[in-house]
Amino acid sequence: MEEDHTASGWRVRMDVVRGSLPILDLIGCAALLVMFWQYFAQASALPPPFNKIDIGAGGFPILLAVATLIAIVSVAGAAIVRLVDPVPVIWVSIRRPLFVLATVGLLVLQSICFEALGMLPSVLTFALLTMLACGERRPLHLIGVPVALAAFIYLVFRLALDVNLP
């Protein structure tokens, strides 16, 4: 008997996770809210600028944290509206959930190793590994994207903003 792929319902298997879009949105928002609240707390602990015109060490991270927290709350609010809406719930499938978790793990590992490895090796290595975990197999992309990303980060932060990178 062939499985009906249009049928609604939760499904958790090694190759696919299927669930209600608003519920999956809320789960993702909860995880991001915890992480960015912690990020905001750490950014708020950075010293204030010496020059009142400058944004200081914590200015950009605080701005990033606040903007991201506002976006997370907005997505969560939209998910709640969709949950109480009488329109039928949208069901989504996440294919290859283990690869999705591996990619998340690589991004977390990159944030841990960034300072120890330095910007260039960290970005080159983890961009390549993240692309592989996401399924990219074209050699030119696997070489070009990490190199372009590292060059962009170097140009913006080191040359344009004069920020010393590890």
Tab-separated table of C-alpha atoms in Angstrom, residues 19-156:
chain	number	residue	atom	x	y	z
A	19	GLY	CA	4.893	18.646	11.434
A	20	SER	CA	2.647	21.632	11.746
A	21	LEU	CA	4.370	24.765	10.427
A	22	PRO	CA	3.228	27.039	13.282
A	23	ILE	CA	4.396	24.534	15.914
A	24	LEU	CA	7.763	24.047	14.195
A	25	ASP	CA	8.082	27.848	13.939
A	26	LEU	CA	7.427	28.198	17.673
A	27	ILE	CA	9.978	25.498	18.530
A	28	GLY	CA	12.594	27.234	16.382
A	29	CYS	CA	11.712	30.630	17.834
A	30	ALA	CA	12.043	29.313	21.390
A	31	ALA	CA	15.528	27.955	20.669
A	32	LEU	CA	16.622	31.185	18.975
A	33	LEU	CA	15.115	33.306	21.735
A	34	VAL	CA	17.197	31.499	24.364
A	35	MET	CA	20.385	31.901	22.311
A	36	PHE	CA	19.911	35.547	21.389
A	37	TRP	CA	18.795	36.536	24.886
A	38	GLN	CA	22.103	35.120	26.124
A	39	TYR	CA	23.906	36.952	23.304
A	40	PHE	CA	22.154	40.193	24.299
A	41	ALA	CA	23.142	39.707	27.954
A	42	GLN	CA	26.783	39.171	27.001
A	43	ALA	CA	26.785	42.148	24.622
A	44	SER	CA	25.275	44.346	27.336
A	45	ALA	CA	28.171	43.464	29.651
A	46	LEU	CA	30.752	44.890	27.223
A	47	PRO	CA	32.316	48.228	28.229
A	48	PRO	CA	30.735	51.492	27.077
A	49	PRO	CA	32.588	53.612	24.502
A	50	PHE	CA	35.190	56.150	25.606
A	51	ASN	CA	33.941	58.565	22.983
A	52	LYS	CA	30.219	59.353	23.238
A	53	ILE	CA	29.993	59.555	19.434
A	54	ASP	CA	31.317	56.003	19.046
A	55	ILE	CA	29.091	52.928	19.499
A	56	GLY	CA	31.716	51.095	21.564
A	57	ALA	CA	32.539	47.419	21.818
A	58	GLY	CA	28.983	46.388	22.626
A	59	GLY	CA	27.128	48.775	20.329
A	60	PHE	CA	26.979	46.626	17.213
A	61	PRO	CA	26.360	43.350	19.096
A	62	ILE	CA	23.541	44.969	21.085
A	63	LEU	CA	22.013	46.372	17.906
A	64	LEU	CA	22.257	42.956	16.254
A	65	ALA	CA	20.747	41.224	19.303
A	66	VAL	CA	17.824	43.658	19.603
A	67	ALA	CA	17.022	43.476	15.885
A	68	THR	CA	17.166	39.670	15.971
A	69	LEU	CA	15.023	39.450	19.124
A	70	ILE	CA	12.403	41.682	17.479
A	71	ALA	CA	12.418	39.436	14.394
A	72	ILE	CA	12.093	36.295	16.540
A	73	VAL	CA	9.135	37.731	18.459
A	74	SER	CA	7.519	38.764	15.153
A	75	VAL	CA	7.836	35.263	13.691
A	76	ALA	CA	6.516	33.735	16.940
A	77	GLY	CA	3.564	36.144	16.880
A	78	ALA	CA	2.767	35.208	13.285
A	79	ALA	CA	2.947	31.511	14.240
A	80	ILE	CA	0.489	32.066	17.096
A	81	VAL	CA	-1.879	33.920	14.747
A	82	ARG	CA	-1.710	30.967	12.309
A	83	LEU	CA	-2.450	28.544	15.166
A	84	VAL	CA	-5.668	30.317	16.178
A	85	ASP	CA	-6.709	31.007	12.585
A	86	PRO	CA	-9.598	28.762	11.454
A	87	VAL	CA	-7.792	28.103	8.150
A	88	PRO	CA	-6.335	24.564	8.069
A	89	VAL	CA	-2.783	24.262	9.360
A	90	ILE	CA	0.043	23.946	6.846
A	91	TRP	CA	2.112	20.790	7.233
A	92	VAL	CA	5.768	20.855	6.282
A	93	SER	CA	8.445	18.221	5.914
A	94	ILE	CA	12.077	18.681	6.863
A	95	ARG	CA	14.102	16.335	4.717
A	96	ARG	CA	17.392	14.930	6.019
A	97	PRO	CA	16.941	16.183	9.614
A	98	LEU	CA	20.240	14.619	10.720
A	99	PHE	CA	22.080	16.742	8.159
A	100	VAL	CA	20.185	19.802	9.410
A	101	LEU	CA	21.307	19.016	12.972
A	102	ALA	CA	24.862	18.397	11.761
A	103	THR	CA	24.857	21.810	10.075
A	104	VAL	CA	23.615	23.486	13.244
A	105	GLY	CA	26.326	21.656	15.173
A	106	LEU	CA	28.965	22.874	12.713
A	107	LEU	CA	27.817	26.481	13.141
A	108	VAL	CA	27.968	26.165	16.929
A	109	LEU	CA	31.389	24.521	16.708
A	110	GLN	CA	32.595	27.342	14.457
A	111	SER	CA	31.550	29.927	17.034
A	112	ILE	CA	33.496	28.009	19.683
A	113	CYS	CA	36.627	27.519	17.540
A	114	PHE	CA	36.670	30.915	15.797
A	115	GLU	CA	39.027	32.651	18.190
A	116	ALA	CA	41.350	29.675	18.637
A	117	LEU	CA	41.674	28.920	14.907
A	118	GLY	CA	41.537	32.480	13.638
A	119	MET	CA	39.212	34.043	11.110
A	120	LEU	CA	40.697	32.728	7.884
A	121	PRO	CA	41.100	29.015	8.777
A	122	SER	CA	37.800	29.006	10.652
A	123	VAL	CA	35.737	30.534	7.858
A	124	LEU	CA	37.394	28.455	5.139
A	125	THR	CA	37.060	25.167	7.043
A	126	PHE	CA	33.561	25.582	8.426
A	127	ALA	CA	32.107	27.094	5.245
A	128	LEU	CA	33.353	24.037	3.347
A	129	LEU	CA	32.061	21.595	5.984
A	130	THR	CA	28.694	23.369	6.206
A	131	MET	CA	28.276	23.235	2.435
A	132	LEU	CA	29.128	19.530	2.436
A	133	ALA	CA	26.628	18.895	5.251
A	134	CYS	CA	23.979	20.755	3.247
A	135	GLY	CA	24.568	18.528	0.243
A	136	GLU	CA	26.705	20.720	-2.015
A	137	ARG	CA	29.021	18.619	-4.174
A	138	ARG	CA	30.111	20.929	-7.028
A	139	PRO	CA	33.892	21.444	-6.688
A	140	LEU	CA	33.908	25.046	-7.899
A	141	HIS	CA	31.261	26.004	-5.347
A	142	LEU	CA	33.027	24.100	-2.570
A	143	ILE	CA	36.215	26.063	-3.279
A	144	GLY	CA	34.843	29.412	-4.447
A	145	VAL	CA	32.225	30.149	-1.810
A	146	PRO	CA	34.492	29.715	1.253
A	147	VAL	CA	37.242	31.777	-0.411
A	148	ALA	CA	34.778	34.523	-1.422
A	149	LEU	CA	33.213	34.532	2.058
A	150	ALA	CA	36.594	34.797	3.791
A	151	ALA	CA	37.678	37.580	1.410
A	152	PHE	CA	34.428	39.486	2.004
A	153	ILE	CA	34.742	39.220	5.791
A	154	TYR	CA	38.379	40.336	5.627
A	155	LEU	CA	37.594	43.294	3.339
A	156	VAL	CA	34.652	44.524	5.387
